[in-house]
Short mmCIF file of C-alpha atoms and ligand atoms in Angstrom, two decimals:
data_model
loop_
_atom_site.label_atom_id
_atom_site.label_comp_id
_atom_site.label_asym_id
_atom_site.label_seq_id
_atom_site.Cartn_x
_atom_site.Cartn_y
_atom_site.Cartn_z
CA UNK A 1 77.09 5.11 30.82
CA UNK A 2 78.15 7.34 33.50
CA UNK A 3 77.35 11.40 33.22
CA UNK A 4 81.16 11.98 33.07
CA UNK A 5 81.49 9.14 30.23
CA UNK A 6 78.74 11.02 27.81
CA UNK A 7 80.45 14.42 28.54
CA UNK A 8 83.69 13.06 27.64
CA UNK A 9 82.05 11.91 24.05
CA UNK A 10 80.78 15.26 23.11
CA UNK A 11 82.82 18.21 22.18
CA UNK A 12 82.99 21.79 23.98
CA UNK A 13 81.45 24.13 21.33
CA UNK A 14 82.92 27.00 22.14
CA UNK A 15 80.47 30.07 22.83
CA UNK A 16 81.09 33.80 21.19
CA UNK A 17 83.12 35.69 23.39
CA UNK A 18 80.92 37.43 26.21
CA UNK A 19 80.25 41.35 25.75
CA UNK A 20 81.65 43.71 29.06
CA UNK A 21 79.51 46.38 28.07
CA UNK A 22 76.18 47.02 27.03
CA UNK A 23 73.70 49.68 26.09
CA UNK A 24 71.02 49.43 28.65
CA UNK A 25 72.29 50.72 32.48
CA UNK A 26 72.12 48.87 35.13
CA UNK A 27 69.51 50.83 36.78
CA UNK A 28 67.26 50.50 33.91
CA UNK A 29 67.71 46.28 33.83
CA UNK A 30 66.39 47.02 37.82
CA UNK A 31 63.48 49.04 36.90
CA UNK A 32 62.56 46.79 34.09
CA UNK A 33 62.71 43.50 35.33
CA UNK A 34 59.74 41.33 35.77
CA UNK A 35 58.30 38.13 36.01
CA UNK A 36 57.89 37.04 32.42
CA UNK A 37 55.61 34.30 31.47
CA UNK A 38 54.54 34.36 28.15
CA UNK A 39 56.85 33.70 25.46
CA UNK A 40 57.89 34.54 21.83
CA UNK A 41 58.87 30.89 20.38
CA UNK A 42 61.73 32.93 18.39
CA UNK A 43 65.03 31.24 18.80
CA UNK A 44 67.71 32.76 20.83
CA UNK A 45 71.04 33.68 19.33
CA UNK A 46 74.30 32.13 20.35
CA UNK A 47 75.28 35.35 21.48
CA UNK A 48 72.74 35.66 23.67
CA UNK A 49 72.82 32.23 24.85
CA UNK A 50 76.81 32.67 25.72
CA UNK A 51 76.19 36.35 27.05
CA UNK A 52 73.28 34.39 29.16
CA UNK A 53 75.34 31.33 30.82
CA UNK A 54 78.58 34.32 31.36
CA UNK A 55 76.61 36.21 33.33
CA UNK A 56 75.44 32.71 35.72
CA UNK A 57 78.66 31.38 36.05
CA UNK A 58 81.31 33.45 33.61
CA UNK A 59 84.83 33.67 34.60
CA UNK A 60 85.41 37.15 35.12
CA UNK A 61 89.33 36.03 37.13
CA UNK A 62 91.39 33.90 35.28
CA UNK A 63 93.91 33.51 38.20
CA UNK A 64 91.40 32.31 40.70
CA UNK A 65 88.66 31.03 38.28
CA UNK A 66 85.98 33.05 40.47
CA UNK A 67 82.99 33.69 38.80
CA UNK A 68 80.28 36.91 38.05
CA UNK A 69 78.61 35.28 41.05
CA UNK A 70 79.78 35.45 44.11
CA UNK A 71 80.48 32.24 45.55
CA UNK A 72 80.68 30.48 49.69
CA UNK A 73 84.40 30.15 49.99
CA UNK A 74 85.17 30.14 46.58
CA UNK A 75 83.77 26.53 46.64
CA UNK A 76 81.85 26.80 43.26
CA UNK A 77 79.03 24.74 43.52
CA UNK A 78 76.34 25.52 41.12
CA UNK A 79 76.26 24.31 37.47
CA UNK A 80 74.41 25.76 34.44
CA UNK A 81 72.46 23.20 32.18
CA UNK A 82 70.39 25.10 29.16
CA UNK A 83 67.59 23.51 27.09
CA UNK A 84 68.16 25.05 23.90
CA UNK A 85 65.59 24.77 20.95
CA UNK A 86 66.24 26.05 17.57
CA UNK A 87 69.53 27.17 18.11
CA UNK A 88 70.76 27.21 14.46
CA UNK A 89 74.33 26.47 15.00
CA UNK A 90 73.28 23.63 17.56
CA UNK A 91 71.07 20.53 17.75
CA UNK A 92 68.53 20.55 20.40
CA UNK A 93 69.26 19.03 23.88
CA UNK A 94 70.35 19.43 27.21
CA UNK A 95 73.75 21.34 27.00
CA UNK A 96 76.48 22.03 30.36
CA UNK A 97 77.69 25.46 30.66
CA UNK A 98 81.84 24.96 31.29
CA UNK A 99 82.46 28.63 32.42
CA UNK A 100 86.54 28.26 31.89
CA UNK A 101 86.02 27.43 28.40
CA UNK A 102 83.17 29.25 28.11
CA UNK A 103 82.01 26.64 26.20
CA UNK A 104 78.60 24.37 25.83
CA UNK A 105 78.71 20.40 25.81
CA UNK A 106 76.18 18.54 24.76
CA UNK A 107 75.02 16.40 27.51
CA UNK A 108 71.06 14.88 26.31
CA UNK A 109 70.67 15.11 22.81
CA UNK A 110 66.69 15.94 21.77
CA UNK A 111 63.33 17.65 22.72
CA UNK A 112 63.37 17.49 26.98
CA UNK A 113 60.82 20.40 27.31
CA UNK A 114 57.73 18.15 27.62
CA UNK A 115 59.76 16.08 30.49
CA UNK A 116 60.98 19.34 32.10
CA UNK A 117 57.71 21.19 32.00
CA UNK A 118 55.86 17.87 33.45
CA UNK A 119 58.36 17.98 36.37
CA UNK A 120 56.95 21.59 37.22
CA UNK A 121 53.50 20.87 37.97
CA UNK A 122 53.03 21.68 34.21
CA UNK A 123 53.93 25.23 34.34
CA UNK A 124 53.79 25.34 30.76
CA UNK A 125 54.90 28.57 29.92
CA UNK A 126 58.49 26.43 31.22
CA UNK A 127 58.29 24.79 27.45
CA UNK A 128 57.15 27.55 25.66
CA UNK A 129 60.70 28.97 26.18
CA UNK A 130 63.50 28.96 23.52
CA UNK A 131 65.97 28.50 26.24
CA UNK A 132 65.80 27.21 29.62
CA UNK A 133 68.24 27.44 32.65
CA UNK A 134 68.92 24.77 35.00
CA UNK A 135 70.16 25.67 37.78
CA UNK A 136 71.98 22.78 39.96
CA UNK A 137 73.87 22.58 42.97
CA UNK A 138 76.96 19.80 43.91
CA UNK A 139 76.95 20.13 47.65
CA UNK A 140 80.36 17.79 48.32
CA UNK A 141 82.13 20.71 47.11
CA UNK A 142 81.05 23.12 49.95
CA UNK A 143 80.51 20.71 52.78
CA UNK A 144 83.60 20.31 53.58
CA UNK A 145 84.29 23.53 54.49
CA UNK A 146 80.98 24.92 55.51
CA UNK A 147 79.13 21.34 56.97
CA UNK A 148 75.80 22.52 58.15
CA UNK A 149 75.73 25.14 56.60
CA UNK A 150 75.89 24.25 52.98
CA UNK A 151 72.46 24.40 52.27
CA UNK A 152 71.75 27.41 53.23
CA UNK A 153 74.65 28.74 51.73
CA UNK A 154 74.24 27.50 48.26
CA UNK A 155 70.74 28.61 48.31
CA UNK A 156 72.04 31.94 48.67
CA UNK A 157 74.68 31.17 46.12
CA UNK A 158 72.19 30.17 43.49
CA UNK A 159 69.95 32.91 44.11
CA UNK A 160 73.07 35.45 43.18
CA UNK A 161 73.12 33.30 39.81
CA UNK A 162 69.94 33.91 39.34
CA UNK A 163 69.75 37.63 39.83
CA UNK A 164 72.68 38.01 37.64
CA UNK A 165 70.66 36.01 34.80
CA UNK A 166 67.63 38.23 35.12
CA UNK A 167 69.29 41.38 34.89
CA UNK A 168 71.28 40.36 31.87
CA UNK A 169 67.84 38.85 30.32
CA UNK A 170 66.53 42.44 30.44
CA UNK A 171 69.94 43.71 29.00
CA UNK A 172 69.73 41.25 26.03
CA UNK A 173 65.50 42.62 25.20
CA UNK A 174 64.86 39.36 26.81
CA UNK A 175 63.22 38.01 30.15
CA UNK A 176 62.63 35.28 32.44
CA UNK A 177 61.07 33.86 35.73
CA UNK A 178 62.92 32.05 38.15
CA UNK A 179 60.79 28.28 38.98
CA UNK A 180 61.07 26.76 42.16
CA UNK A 181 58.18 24.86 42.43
CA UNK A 182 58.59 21.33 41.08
CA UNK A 183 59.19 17.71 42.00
CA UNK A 184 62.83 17.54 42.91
CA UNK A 185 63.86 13.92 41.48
CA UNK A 186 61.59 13.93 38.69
CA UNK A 187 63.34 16.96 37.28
CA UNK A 188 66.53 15.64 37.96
CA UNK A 189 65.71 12.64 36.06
CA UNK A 190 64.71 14.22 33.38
CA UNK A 191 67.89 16.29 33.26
CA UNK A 192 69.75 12.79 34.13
CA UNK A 193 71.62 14.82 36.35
CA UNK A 194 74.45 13.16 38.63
CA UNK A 195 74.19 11.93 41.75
CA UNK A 196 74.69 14.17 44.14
CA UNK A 197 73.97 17.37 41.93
CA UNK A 198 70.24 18.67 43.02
CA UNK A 199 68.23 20.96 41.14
CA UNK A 200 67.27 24.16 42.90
CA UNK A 201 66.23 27.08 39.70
CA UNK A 202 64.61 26.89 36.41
CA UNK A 203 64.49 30.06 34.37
CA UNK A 204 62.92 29.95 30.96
CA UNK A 205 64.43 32.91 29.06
CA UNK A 206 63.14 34.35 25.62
CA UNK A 207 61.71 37.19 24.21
CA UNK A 208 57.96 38.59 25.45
CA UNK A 209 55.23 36.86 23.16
C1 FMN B 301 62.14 31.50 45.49
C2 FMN B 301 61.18 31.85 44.37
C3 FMN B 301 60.49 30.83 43.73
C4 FMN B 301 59.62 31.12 42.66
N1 FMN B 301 59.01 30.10 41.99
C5 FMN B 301 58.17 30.38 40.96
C6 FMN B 301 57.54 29.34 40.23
O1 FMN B 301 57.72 28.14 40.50
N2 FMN B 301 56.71 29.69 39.20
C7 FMN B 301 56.50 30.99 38.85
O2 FMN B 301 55.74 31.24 37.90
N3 FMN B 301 57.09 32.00 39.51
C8 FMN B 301 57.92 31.74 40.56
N4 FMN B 301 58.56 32.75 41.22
C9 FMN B 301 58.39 34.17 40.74
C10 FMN B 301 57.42 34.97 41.62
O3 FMN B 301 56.10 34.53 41.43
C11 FMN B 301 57.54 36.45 41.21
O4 FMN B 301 58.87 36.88 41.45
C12 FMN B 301 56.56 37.32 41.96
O5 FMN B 301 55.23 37.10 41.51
C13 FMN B 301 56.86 38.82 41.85
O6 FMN B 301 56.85 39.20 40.48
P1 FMN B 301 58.16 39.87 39.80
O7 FMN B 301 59.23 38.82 39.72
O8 FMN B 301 57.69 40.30 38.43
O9 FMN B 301 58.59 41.02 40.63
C14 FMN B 301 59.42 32.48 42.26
C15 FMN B 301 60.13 33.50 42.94
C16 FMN B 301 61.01 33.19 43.95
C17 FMN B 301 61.78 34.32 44.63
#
């Protein structure tokens, strides 16, 4: 079955609408955020789960569908995959963030985290998480506008996703760690991502243990 096939079988779940303003400034999300490695295995809420993938990849322009990210030429490369755990309103698996629904689908029904973690060099505190970001880039969307380039660019790109996810960790009493180090195709086995979509950020999320 093709990635598009099982995407088409499983229904958007629509997320809680996103919250535009908070209680913590963003000067205080600055000064607080760190590295976070050690975490609470308390589930996430939905809220916090939508609130997390808005701020990645949110629509925040309905006209142009541009994003809370800034992104190369408007070209939109970078897709959101969470590994949620104990969700109560959701069964665990491997879920796609569609930012103009702002919706979850279910893409890899079960427990991934052992997979995932392996894929890391066994960073383990990567499966301790209650949620997990995967960050993932399609390059054919930006190539043909920026050729050589597109690497570079959509490194940048992803790292602006990644910021925005940090911040908003802190915002939510929450934080994370961004993970670059792993093997490449073993994690995008595991996350039976498409061909052509690479994996470039993982960023466990939860509360500090
Ligand atoms: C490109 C990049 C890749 C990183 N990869 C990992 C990683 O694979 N594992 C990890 O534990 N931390 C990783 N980090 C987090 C750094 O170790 C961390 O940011 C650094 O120690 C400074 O701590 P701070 O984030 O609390 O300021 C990465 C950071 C960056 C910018």
């Amino acid at each position: 079955m093709t990635d598009d096939a099982k995407a088409e079988g499983a229904p958007l779940i629509r997320l809680p609408e996103p919250s535009r303003t908070g209680a913590v400034s963003l000067e205080e999300t600055l000064a607080r955020r760190r590295s976070l490695r050690a975490f609470a295995p308390d589930p996430i809420s939905l809220q916090s789960i939508g609130q997390l993938a808005w701020s990645a990849q949110g629509v925040t322009d309905a006209a142009t569908g541009y994003r809370t990210a800034p992104s190369a030429g408007g070209t939109l490369p970078i897709e959101v995959d969470l590994l949620l755990h104990g969700v109560p309103e959701l069964e665990d698996g491997v879920y796609r963030y569609h930012p103009v629904e702002h919706a979850l689908r279910l893409r890899l029904p079960g427990d991934l985290r052992e997979a995932v973690t392996a894929s890391t060099m066994n960073q383990g505190f990567v499966g301790d998480a209650p949620v997990v970001l995967a960050l993932s880039a399609v390059a054919a969307r930006t190539e043909p506008r920026f050729g050589a380039l597109t690497a570079r660019l959509i490194d940048m790109e992803v790292g602006h996703v990644a910021q925005n996810v940090s911040l908003q960790a802190v915002a939510l009493g929450l934080g994370t760690v961004v993970v670059a180090a792993f093997r490449e195709a073993e994690l995008a086995a595991a996350l039976e991502l498409a061909e052509g979509e690479r994996p470039i950020y993982l960023m466990p999320v939860g509360r500090a243990a």
